[in-house]
Amino acid sequence: MVQKYQSPVRVYKYTFEMVMAAYEKRFPTCPLIPVFLGSEKLSEYKSEDESLHIVERSCKLNVDAPRLLKKIAGVEYVSFIQKNTVNWKERTLLIEAHNETFSNRVIVNEVCSYRVHPDNEEWTCFEQSASLDIRSFFGFESTVEKIAMRQYTSNIKRGKEVIEHYLNELTAQGVKHIPRWTPRVTVATTETKPENSRPAMAPLPDLRVESSELLAHCSTKEPLTSLCGQETLPITPDADKLDADYIERYLGQLTPMQESCLIQLRQWLQETHKGKIPKDEHILRFLRARDFNIEKAREILCQSLTWRKQYQVDYILQVWRPPQVLVDYYTGGWHYHDRDGRPLYILRLGQMDTKGLLKAVGEEAILRHVLSINEDGQKRCEENTKVFGRPITSWTCLVDLEGLNMRHLWRPGVKALLRIIEVVEANYPETLGRLLILRAPRVFPVLWTLVNPFINENTRQKFLIYSGNNYQGTGGLIDYIDKEIVPDFLGGDCLCNIPEGGMVPKSLYQTEEMLENADQIKLWTETIYQSATVVKGGPHEKLIEILEASSVITWDFDILKGDVVFNIFHSKRAPQISRKDSASPLVPLPIGNNVQLIEKNWVLGVDYSPVETPLICREGESVQGSHVTRWPGFYILQWKMHSPWSGSSNLPRVDDVLASLQVSSHKCKIMFYTEVLASEDFRGSMTSLESCHSGFSQLSAGTTSSSQSQSSSHISR
């Protein structure tokens, strides 16, 4: 497996020329870097005007490896070839390095670059990327990989310290300014530049290495936006890159490899997601939940983004208004912050009538209320980060179990609790910094046995449980929250504005039928998206009638499972919903909400015609686009299962046929939304927007229409 590293942007508050002078002090040897044994120049080139300087060196590095492994390998040190290209005119340095030792067994590529800060030409930016591919090493591949990664990461931040050391040394020697390169003036020159003229800044040079995948994370285009569509503070030197100081200030202390994982996952989201992407702290939570395994974190993050999109969770704080029963009897609320600056949420679970609340408002309303609390918690963390001047990415929850008894173990209530835990664990990982459980009664172990399997191991380690009055005194509650804010019902002097709960009057209970038809339930279960199933030989088709030419058909759909081909057709005839002949066992009936409109006897080019080029859409992709209609009539949007060799004039390959057979019994699942915009809404010319792929795009805030969705809230990619 190829291991990759991508650094954030590190900034030196010195000019490029000063940084280069400090960098050159590292050669031919550098006592500050013990593993660097020395270097030797192999070749050197200078352009005629001295604006370009290229040096190639052979560098010797010590390897901190077991003596036995060194003896088996037969080496005491490893050699690297390093090529440095300084462009004084454009003020850039490109460093390319690869290993010479064991190059047939191990491939190491590294690319570093120094360049002028785009917003401040008196500062210098540094970036670093590398890849490691151990193909074979005497059966010690795993051991060598661990040693190499450990040694590499331990020297990453050391490199910046060394440059800063030599910068301070230059300053101590009285060197505070080094003139920039200027072109030589010759007698034949008819035009000269003023002394204070400055050459135009050039962009970062193209960083090329043998592995094209290595630098897939070095160029992005989209700005960073928040999970809810609010722009974040522009901190980084490039709008699409992360600065090391920004990470430390807003995200906390991360190891070099953790920084690299964040940058790589963030880069993947930017490349696949043409709309909004989550905030950096949100991405970081999913990485922490999977111990910085990028693949696992990406999987659960994508599932969560699909869930947020389908149920419009981004807008829950704007649209959700809890029923009055929840306002009066839900015994939870925010209460200042703990000693670490985390927002503090207090839940008096023992005083809550869970059965009464479920019968009065239903499970969906309670779940929605809990989700709004989690969304509010993330917002409060951002506010506290600004207030305290350090990263606050989680909150503390204090659960008071005084009054908990067997009535709280009512089966529907426990079932609802488990579902809430499951949804929160899947979509809000690492948001709970600490859970203080106070006054746990004897019935608590029964409840704990029921919920424990649904709680992540990382979350369980944050639980602190106190029985009786053990929370009082040293080692108890005041170790985590200030004495001044201890609530009055826990023996403190602070008035806590949290409902006291009590039994919900039975007069407020609703019947099952009433709950099914309640407005708050509809708000939760309805989305503007529809879902459909696509099977082999059974495409899903959506009919849109256009009464006026130049109307605009727009679409936004996600491929939840399988690969599909998306087509748009025009017909003057009104199609009818096709039902397969059930008498024929060889022809399957449409499954679930699969709708087929194009009749069997229709001829392509006669009865209906394509108006867009077919688009192949892969599992996990989102597609958005529009089409400006040329004629009135009936337009059919079609999603059909994609065959890897469909449309090819050549005979299918054996591998393609086998792959097709393996998935032929599988269904494809899509989630889609379409809308027609009247031509009168536009002024001037309109052209069709080509369908573009992205990852789980957000809804337009102006969209108000809705349609019933058949999808579950838990979607597998």
XYZ file of C-alpha atoms in Angstrom:
717
model
C 0.000 0.000 0.000
C 1.307 3.461 -0.908
C 1.580 5.764 2.099
C 1.103 9.463 1.343
C 1.808 12.666 3.193
C 0.621 16.195 2.434
C 1.589 19.076 4.688
C -0.446 22.180 5.411
C 0.954 25.518 4.269
C 3.605 26.708 6.711
C 4.410 30.419 6.745
C 7.726 32.102 7.569
C 7.374 35.798 8.306
C 10.559 36.546 6.400
C 11.261 37.412 2.789
C 11.953 34.655 0.284
C 15.592 35.747 -0.033
C 16.159 35.533 3.745
C 14.564 32.077 3.887
C 16.788 30.897 1.025
C 19.882 32.147 2.851
C 18.810 30.189 5.921
C 18.039 27.105 3.831
C 21.512 27.072 2.258
C 23.075 26.866 5.725
C 21.809 23.258 5.910
C 24.438 22.179 3.394
C 26.746 20.335 3.114
C 26.010 19.129 6.674
C 23.582 20.209 9.383
C 24.297 19.370 13.058
C 20.711 20.334 13.929
C 19.411 17.367 11.906
C 21.133 14.283 13.367
C 19.836 11.905 10.668
C 21.398 14.095 7.941
C 24.959 12.779 7.676
C 26.067 14.992 4.816
C 25.696 15.835 1.141
C 27.777 16.055 -2.010
C 27.122 18.132 -5.120
C 26.656 16.068 -8.259
C 25.923 18.876 -10.716
C 25.204 22.589 -10.788
C 23.733 24.925 -13.402
C 23.244 28.686 -13.501
C 21.487 30.577 -16.257
C 23.334 33.406 -17.989
C 21.443 36.066 -16.061
C 21.703 33.987 -12.824
C 17.936 34.020 -12.377
C 17.831 30.219 -12.452
C 20.020 28.046 -10.240
C 19.778 24.243 -10.284
C 21.788 22.028 -7.927
C 21.687 18.244 -7.741
C 23.054 16.585 -4.600
C 23.567 13.134 -3.164
C 22.464 13.127 0.484
C 23.261 10.507 3.117
C 20.707 9.813 5.847
C 21.071 7.683 8.931
C 18.295 5.182 9.585
C 17.023 4.647 13.114
C 16.392 0.924 12.661
C 17.207 -2.229 14.660
C 20.759 -3.435 14.204
C 19.544 -6.802 12.918
C 17.524 -5.172 10.158
C 20.527 -3.068 9.103
C 22.675 -6.192 9.010
C 20.148 -8.051 6.860
C 19.867 -5.097 4.494
C 23.627 -4.643 4.435
C 23.579 -0.850 4.807
C 24.394 1.682 7.517
C 22.795 4.645 5.773
C 20.583 5.393 2.768
C 21.276 7.735 -0.130
C 18.833 10.182 -1.667
C 19.143 12.261 -4.799
C 17.902 15.806 -4.264
C 17.370 18.349 -7.031
C 16.863 21.993 -6.028
C 15.607 24.513 -8.588
C 15.701 28.144 -7.461
C 14.012 30.705 -9.672
C 15.131 34.073 -8.315
C 13.022 35.975 -10.805
C 9.793 34.244 -9.797
C 11.046 33.776 -6.200
C 10.350 30.042 -5.939
C 12.314 27.001 -4.854
C 11.287 23.531 -5.999
C 12.855 20.564 -4.188
C 12.495 17.088 -5.705
C 13.980 14.068 -3.962
C 13.942 10.304 -4.437
C 15.792 7.407 -2.874
C 18.835 5.867 -4.543
C 19.329 3.040 -2.050
C 17.001 0.037 -2.576
C 15.262 1.889 -5.405
C 14.191 -1.457 -6.893
C 12.493 -2.455 -3.627
C 11.348 0.832 -2.112
C 10.124 3.961 -3.912
C 10.242 7.225 -1.993
C 9.303 10.511 -3.665
C 9.256 13.892 -1.982
C 8.381 17.316 -3.348
C 8.782 20.548 -1.390
C 8.294 24.123 -2.466
C 9.041 27.586 -1.130
C 7.213 30.559 -2.640
C 6.146 34.093 -1.844
C 2.992 34.430 0.233
C 0.206 35.508 -2.175
C -1.123 38.172 0.214
C 2.152 39.431 1.700
C 5.304 39.492 -0.421
C 7.430 39.897 2.707
C 6.465 36.381 3.856
C 7.309 32.948 2.481
C 5.137 29.828 2.204
C 6.349 26.238 2.416
C 4.575 23.049 1.317
C 5.664 19.425 1.395
C 4.278 16.190 -0.039
C 5.671 12.673 -0.187
C 4.825 9.076 -1.014
C 6.281 5.775 0.184
C 5.800 2.481 -1.669
C 7.534 -0.575 -0.204
C 7.308 -3.299 -2.816
C 9.517 -5.894 -1.124
C 12.080 -5.865 1.660
C 13.237 -9.323 2.676
C 9.907 -10.075 4.359
C 10.134 -6.999 6.635
C 7.851 -4.738 4.557
C 5.512 -3.833 7.437
C 8.387 -3.152 9.837
C 10.238 -0.971 7.338
C 7.075 0.986 6.570
C 6.489 1.760 10.257
C 10.131 2.771 10.782
C 10.122 4.995 7.694
C 6.861 6.738 8.588
C 7.915 7.264 12.210
C 11.263 8.749 11.245
C 9.786 10.894 8.473
C 7.052 12.426 10.619
C 9.448 13.067 13.512
C 11.599 15.224 11.218
C 8.794 17.172 9.516
C 8.323 19.876 12.144
C 12.029 19.699 12.954
C 12.678 21.072 9.465
C 10.779 24.271 10.211
C 12.612 24.698 13.526
C 15.953 24.402 11.723
C 15.029 27.111 9.201
C 13.864 29.397 12.018
C 17.123 28.722 13.904
C 19.230 29.852 10.945
C 16.960 32.859 10.356
C 17.561 33.935 13.953
C 21.279 33.341 13.444
C 21.295 35.597 10.375
C 19.419 38.284 12.299
C 21.918 38.047 15.171
C 24.714 38.551 12.629
C 23.063 41.761 11.463
C 21.630 40.330 8.247
C 18.050 41.579 8.164
C 17.572 42.196 4.462
C 18.850 40.535 1.309
C 18.209 42.353 -1.996
C 16.054 40.705 -4.602
C 17.385 39.488 -7.895
C 17.416 42.114 -10.630
C 18.335 41.612 -14.302
C 21.781 42.726 -15.343
C 22.009 46.034 -17.195
C 24.248 45.907 -20.286
C 25.428 48.641 -22.647
C 23.245 47.277 -25.411
C 20.172 47.666 -23.285
C 17.935 50.456 -24.568
C 15.319 50.155 -21.886
C 16.033 49.935 -18.150
C 13.792 49.364 -15.198
C 13.594 51.733 -12.255
C 15.567 50.690 -9.197
C 12.459 50.094 -7.154
C 10.764 47.951 -9.820
C 9.790 44.478 -8.767
C 9.407 41.453 -10.987
C 5.890 40.093 -11.228
C 5.067 37.285 -8.866
C 4.692 33.900 -10.500
C 2.431 31.111 -9.349
C 3.729 28.052 -7.593
C 5.613 25.907 -10.140
C 4.160 22.646 -11.334
C 5.323 19.958 -8.904
C 5.927 16.777 -10.862
C 7.029 13.425 -9.483
C 6.973 9.905 -10.807
C 3.723 9.070 -9.101
C 0.921 11.182 -10.550
C -1.226 10.406 -7.516
C 1.233 12.068 -5.145
C 0.197 15.591 -6.042
C -3.495 14.966 -6.501
C -3.906 16.933 -3.270
C -1.953 20.032 -4.333
C -4.504 21.936 -6.420
C -8.080 22.761 -5.526
C -10.587 25.280 -6.786
C -13.486 25.568 -4.390
C -13.672 27.969 -1.433
C -14.135 26.614 2.048
C -17.714 26.940 3.252
C -19.456 25.730 6.325
C -21.780 22.813 6.785
C -24.696 25.244 6.974
C -23.566 27.450 4.110
C -21.821 30.170 6.114
C -18.356 31.165 4.983
C -15.510 30.569 7.407
C -12.898 33.152 8.307
C -10.304 33.435 5.513
C -7.135 32.466 7.337
C -5.091 30.483 4.856
C -2.725 32.021 2.294
C -4.754 30.284 -0.428
C -8.524 30.056 -0.137
C -8.418 26.325 -0.815
C -5.488 25.329 1.401
C -4.954 24.935 5.118
C -2.384 26.958 6.979
C -0.480 25.343 9.854
C -1.170 28.301 12.165
C -4.882 28.135 11.298
C -4.955 24.424 12.197
C -3.311 25.052 15.562
C -5.559 28.038 16.353
C -8.934 26.651 15.268
C -8.527 22.859 15.181
C -5.954 22.122 17.880
C -2.640 20.319 18.061
C -2.409 17.615 15.392
C 0.446 15.320 14.522
C 1.917 15.714 11.014
C 0.127 12.572 9.805
C -3.179 13.750 11.299
C -2.754 17.061 9.476
C -2.063 15.117 6.295
C -5.209 12.975 6.727
C -7.335 16.098 7.213
C -5.871 17.758 4.118
C -6.288 14.638 1.962
C -9.919 14.042 2.972
C -10.709 17.729 2.600
C -9.093 17.726 -0.837
C -11.160 14.710 -1.873
C -14.350 16.503 -0.830
C -13.357 19.597 -2.808
C -12.640 17.543 -5.922
C -15.838 15.478 -5.787
C -18.159 18.040 -4.205
C -18.696 21.079 -6.385
C -21.048 22.708 -3.902
C -20.610 23.227 -0.186
C -18.289 21.102 1.914
C -18.322 20.590 5.683
C -16.283 22.773 7.959
C -12.791 21.570 8.811
C -13.735 20.780 12.417
C -16.643 18.654 11.166
C -14.355 16.657 8.855
C -11.868 16.286 11.711
C -14.544 14.780 13.974
C -15.168 11.948 11.506
C -11.427 11.332 11.161
C -11.029 11.128 14.930
C -14.005 8.758 15.135
C -12.134 6.329 12.856
C -8.645 6.870 14.291
C -7.639 8.885 11.210
C -8.274 6.042 8.783
C -9.135 8.090 5.681
C -11.145 5.398 3.904
C -13.311 4.575 6.926
C -13.806 8.243 7.808
C -14.762 9.075 4.224
C -17.367 6.305 4.184
C -19.214 7.424 7.315
C -18.860 11.101 6.400
C -20.443 10.532 2.975
C -23.295 8.585 4.539
C -23.853 11.433 6.985
C -23.783 14.084 4.250
C -26.390 12.136 2.271
C -28.541 11.898 5.396
C -28.197 15.633 6.057
C -29.164 16.439 2.501
C -32.152 14.103 2.355
C -33.660 15.396 5.591
C -32.479 19.009 5.256
C -30.735 18.949 8.621
C -28.693 22.013 7.669
C -31.847 24.106 8.052
C -33.199 22.562 11.238
C -32.278 25.539 13.445
C -34.122 27.898 11.111
C -37.321 25.887 10.656
C -37.759 23.716 13.753
C -40.069 25.053 16.449
C -40.639 22.478 19.202
C -44.218 21.816 20.295
C -45.232 23.497 23.554
C -45.276 20.101 25.303
C -41.540 19.734 24.662
C -40.887 23.295 25.777
C -42.669 22.634 29.083
C -41.700 19.033 29.845
C -38.378 18.293 28.104
C -35.952 18.637 31.023
C -32.819 19.741 29.207
C -31.047 22.990 28.361
C -27.725 24.799 27.935
C -26.045 26.172 31.056
C -22.841 28.251 30.693
C -19.646 26.214 30.057
C -17.242 23.873 31.868
C -13.700 24.651 33.046
C -12.288 23.784 29.610
C -14.574 26.258 27.843
C -16.880 23.588 26.430
C -20.612 24.451 26.262
C -22.443 22.677 29.096
C -25.739 20.904 28.455
C -27.767 19.660 31.425
C -30.346 16.882 31.082
C -32.482 15.959 34.097
C -33.403 12.564 32.708
C -34.758 11.288 36.007
C -37.382 14.056 36.047
C -38.479 13.477 32.450
C -41.724 11.662 31.659
C -40.439 9.843 28.563
C -43.645 7.825 28.148
C -45.792 10.943 28.355
C -43.656 12.843 25.835
C -43.728 9.961 23.369
C -47.514 9.715 23.615
C -47.933 13.491 23.341
C -45.588 14.343 20.428
C -44.219 11.052 19.082
C -40.745 9.657 18.509
C -39.959 11.708 15.387
C -40.555 15.048 17.093
C -38.291 14.084 20.013
C -35.590 12.935 17.578
C -35.846 16.187 15.663
C -35.571 18.131 18.912
C -32.417 16.223 19.880
C -30.905 16.909 16.456
C -31.593 20.628 16.877
C -29.754 20.470 20.222
C -26.739 18.872 18.518
C -26.761 21.478 15.749
C -26.962 24.238 18.352
C -24.089 22.603 20.248
C -21.814 22.785 17.202
C -22.695 26.441 16.787
C -21.903 27.148 20.450
C -18.522 25.407 20.077
C -17.618 27.805 17.265
C -18.638 30.788 19.390
C -16.600 29.554 22.371
C -13.576 29.020 20.119
C -13.632 32.740 19.355
C -14.309 33.720 22.982
C -11.560 31.615 24.578
C -9.027 31.905 21.773
C -8.460 28.150 21.532
C -10.173 25.288 19.696
C -13.451 24.173 21.314
C -14.829 21.297 19.226
C -17.039 19.413 21.701
C -19.382 20.009 24.600
C -19.955 18.577 28.058
C -23.209 16.905 29.006
C -24.355 16.592 32.622
C -27.082 13.983 33.145
C -28.896 14.026 36.492
C -30.554 10.641 37.158
C -32.289 11.597 40.393
C -35.792 10.114 40.075
C -34.879 7.424 37.512
C -36.951 4.293 38.102
C -38.476 1.325 36.311
C -41.047 3.472 34.484
C -38.160 4.895 32.455
C -37.500 1.371 31.150
C -40.822 1.324 29.300
C -40.053 -0.653 26.134
C -41.145 1.946 23.507
C -39.216 4.586 25.449
C -36.023 2.511 25.495
C -36.478 1.756 21.794
C -36.761 5.485 21.041
C -33.664 6.185 23.166
C -31.640 3.569 21.293
C -32.676 5.024 17.953
C -31.684 8.531 19.041
C -28.291 7.243 20.212
C -27.794 5.440 16.898
C -28.576 8.540 14.808
C -26.431 10.850 16.949
C -23.477 8.426 16.997
C -23.582 8.110 13.201
C -23.857 11.813 12.406
C -22.293 13.711 15.310
C -19.135 11.755 16.202
C -16.635 13.240 18.630
C -18.962 16.093 19.616
C -19.247 14.881 23.203
C -16.176 15.925 25.157
C -17.314 14.608 28.543
C -20.461 13.023 29.998
C -21.061 13.472 33.733
C -23.707 11.079 35.080
C -24.796 12.136 38.591
C -26.907 10.473 41.278
C -27.135 7.159 39.434
C -29.736 4.958 41.219
C -29.712 1.172 41.563
C -31.790 0.796 38.402
C -29.094 2.521 36.330
C -27.050 -0.664 35.587
C -30.116 -2.109 33.841
C -30.413 0.945 31.574
C -26.648 0.966 31.001
C -26.712 -2.685 29.897
C -29.331 -1.812 27.271
C -27.645 1.251 25.777
C -23.976 0.335 26.173
C -23.696 -1.747 22.935
C -24.901 1.218 20.868
C -22.251 3.616 22.152
C -18.875 3.946 20.444
C -15.824 2.890 22.474
C -14.267 6.362 22.161
C -17.488 7.865 23.545
C -17.681 5.405 26.451
C -14.234 6.479 27.618
C -15.623 9.987 28.225
C -18.249 8.828 30.743
C -17.859 9.655 34.450
C -20.507 8.049 36.671
C -21.281 9.111 40.251
C -23.814 7.414 42.495
C -25.560 9.104 45.393
C -23.789 12.268 46.513
C -20.306 11.168 45.427
C -20.229 14.033 42.942
C -19.810 16.526 45.784
C -16.380 17.571 46.966
C -12.902 16.970 45.525
C -12.774 14.690 42.514
C -16.426 15.377 41.771
C -18.426 17.934 39.877
C -16.383 21.019 40.848
C -13.329 19.500 39.154
C -15.090 19.995 35.831
C -17.328 23.053 36.251
C -16.850 26.209 38.300
C -18.496 26.221 41.727
C -20.315 29.433 40.838
C -22.386 27.723 38.136
C -23.307 24.497 39.962
C -27.126 24.299 39.564
C -29.321 24.827 42.593
C -30.889 21.358 42.330
C -27.380 19.886 42.743
C -26.632 21.906 45.870
C -25.162 24.964 44.161
C -26.150 28.615 44.259
C -26.774 29.101 40.521
C -30.341 29.289 39.263
C -30.755 26.901 36.351
C -33.494 27.773 33.854
C -34.294 24.221 32.839
C -37.874 22.877 32.976
C -38.478 20.778 36.062
C -40.424 18.241 34.030
C -43.039 16.185 35.808
C -45.802 13.992 34.423
C -47.264 15.033 31.083
C -51.069 15.382 31.481
C -52.903 12.574 29.711
C -55.162 15.180 28.179
C -52.206 16.062 25.939
C -51.795 12.488 24.698
C -52.537 11.843 21.042
C -53.667 8.694 19.311
C -51.402 6.856 16.902
C -53.462 8.153 14.011
C -53.178 11.713 15.259
C -49.413 11.371 15.578
C -49.169 10.025 12.035
C -50.962 13.089 10.722
C -49.273 15.626 12.991
C -47.560 18.557 11.275
C -44.275 18.055 13.096
C -44.067 14.481 11.810
C -44.675 15.596 8.236
C -41.924 18.153 8.533
C -39.552 15.366 9.449
C -40.555 12.569 7.100
C -41.111 14.648 3.967
C -38.265 15.879 1.814
C -38.223 17.512 -1.584
C -36.397 14.422 -2.831
C -37.957 11.268 -4.231
C -36.296 7.883 -4.238
C -36.453 5.190 -6.878
C -35.093 1.759 -7.682
C -33.449 0.918 -10.999
C -33.090 -2.723 -12.071
C -31.628 -4.400 -15.125
C -34.113 -3.934 -17.949
C -36.258 -1.701 -15.734
C -35.181 1.957 -15.858
C -36.871 4.604 -13.752
C -38.424 7.456 -15.731
C -39.822 10.829 -14.703
C -42.348 12.662 -16.909
C -42.279 16.453 -17.196
C -44.824 18.271 -19.352
C -43.622 21.551 -20.877
C -46.252 23.974 -22.144
C -43.925 26.739 -23.264
C -40.581 26.562 -25.073
C -37.484 28.006 -23.366
C -38.617 26.696 -19.994
C -35.778 25.300 -17.876
C -35.771 21.771 -16.451
C -33.363 21.398 -13.516
C -32.281 18.239 -11.705
C -30.285 17.209 -8.684
C -29.821 13.525 -7.899
C -27.575 11.218 -5.879
C -26.548 7.689 -6.827
C -26.973 5.771 -3.586
C -26.147 2.337 -4.978
C -24.800 1.015 -8.285
C -23.904 2.832 -11.534
C -26.561 4.349 -13.794
C -26.858 6.133 -17.149
C -28.876 9.356 -17.155
C -30.802 10.365 -20.316
C -33.325 13.045 -21.292
C -35.800 12.457 -24.119
C -38.458 14.594 -25.820
C -41.756 13.281 -27.159
C -44.862 14.850 -28.639
C -46.918 11.901 -27.415
C -48.127 11.554 -23.861
C -46.696 8.281 -22.528
C -48.582 5.954 -20.231
C -47.118 4.186 -17.205
C -45.999 0.827 -18.537
C -46.862 -2.333 -16.658
C -45.006 -5.471 -17.675
C -46.956 -8.546 -18.653
C -47.228 -10.436 -15.387
C -48.128 -13.612 -17.261
C -44.577 -13.876 -18.552
C -42.248 -15.261 -15.878
C -39.231 -14.111 -17.829
C -40.123 -10.406 -17.615
C -39.941 -8.942 -14.089
C -42.457 -6.439 -12.857
C -41.289 -2.947 -11.946
C -39.991 -3.052 -8.385
C -41.139 -0.687 -5.638
C -41.378 2.874 -6.892
C -39.858 2.135 -10.304
C -41.849 3.910 -13.053
C -41.463 3.168 -16.765
C -42.979 5.501 -19.373
C -41.387 4.746 -22.747
C -43.578 2.124 -24.363
C -42.178 -1.037 -25.935
C -43.409 -0.190 -29.420
C -41.931 3.317 -29.413
C -39.176 3.886 -31.959
C -36.195 6.043 -31.016
C -35.954 8.984 -33.381
C -39.610 8.686 -34.347
C -41.731 8.592 -31.198
C -39.097 10.101 -28.909
C -35.655 11.670 -29.313
C -32.689 12.356 -26.987
C -32.005 15.999 -26.167
C -28.887 15.526 -24.022
C -25.813 13.299 -24.302
C -26.135 10.228 -22.042
C -24.264 10.664 -18.774
C -22.673 7.780 -16.855
C -23.037 8.303 -13.097
C -21.093 6.280 -10.547
C -22.119 5.138 -7.082
C -21.701 7.883 -4.481
C -21.833 10.759 -6.979
C -24.228 13.689 -7.037
C -25.245 15.225 -10.338
C -26.749 18.634 -10.949
C -27.706 20.222 -14.262
C -30.374 21.919 -16.344
C -31.832 21.863 -19.837
C -33.442 24.756 -21.700
C -36.322 23.291 -23.668
C -36.542 24.050 -27.394
C -40.078 22.752 -27.895
C -43.210 22.228 -25.816
C -44.292 18.659 -25.235
C -43.321 15.837 -22.932
C -39.806 15.390 -21.553
C -38.729 12.120 -19.987
C -35.829 11.936 -17.524
C -34.498 8.384 -17.469
C -32.129 6.522 -15.148
C -31.128 3.040 -16.295
C -28.612 0.521 -14.993
C -25.156 0.986 -16.510
C -23.443 -1.960 -18.171
C -19.636 -1.610 -18.406
C -19.701 -2.710 -22.058
C -23.001 -1.212 -23.219
C -22.789 0.921 -26.310
C -19.448 -0.587 -27.376
C -19.112 -1.785 -30.948
C -16.510 -4.339 -29.906
C -17.218 -7.663 -28.310
C -17.408 -7.366 -24.513
C -14.377 -8.481 -22.546
C -14.641 -11.553 -20.324
C -13.952 -9.440 -17.211
C -16.787 -7.056 -18.105
C -19.216 -9.926 -18.668
C -18.283 -11.526 -15.328
C -18.643 -8.164 -13.556
C -22.043 -7.671 -15.173
C -23.192 -11.114 -14.060
C -22.098 -10.409 -10.496
C -24.202 -7.246 -10.244
C -27.066 -8.242 -12.536
C -29.253 -9.257 -9.615
C -28.493 -6.059 -7.700
C -30.625 -2.958 -7.702
C -29.494 0.582 -8.257
C -30.928 3.223 -5.937
C -31.252 6.920 -6.656
C -32.549 9.970 -4.801
C -33.654 12.803 -7.076
C -35.335 16.191 -7.281
C -36.515 17.997 -10.410
C -38.052 21.399 -10.964
C -39.326 23.384 -13.953
C -38.544 27.085 -14.139
C -40.810 29.090 -16.442
C -39.227 31.080 -19.267
C -40.876 34.261 -17.990
C -38.636 34.095 -14.910
C -35.583 34.851 -17.041
C -34.414 37.894 -18.943
C -31.854 37.670 -21.724
C -30.380 34.472 -23.129
C -30.270 31.144 -21.320
C -28.142 28.102 -22.091
C -28.332 24.617 -20.657
C -26.119 23.901 -17.689
C -24.110 20.789 -18.436
C -24.593 18.068 -15.851
C -21.731 18.161 -13.384
C -20.673 15.593 -10.829
C -20.236 16.505 -7.193
C -20.409 14.860 -3.813
C -23.684 15.227 -1.970
C -24.610 18.772 -2.886
C -26.757 20.983 -0.675
C -30.255 22.207 -1.510
C -30.950 25.653 -2.791
C -32.319 27.812 0.007
C -34.999 29.109 -2.307
C -36.544 25.709 -2.987
C -39.918 25.301 -1.336
C -41.695 22.476 -3.130
C -41.742 19.062 -1.514
C -42.637 15.484 -2.318
C -42.939 12.317 -0.315
C -39.730 10.292 0.050
C -39.729 6.535 0.478
C -36.091 6.352 1.586
C -34.860 5.333 4.986
C -32.751 7.774 6.901
C -29.919 5.251 6.980
C -28.434 4.989 3.508
C -25.614 2.666 2.474
C -23.304 3.912 -0.241
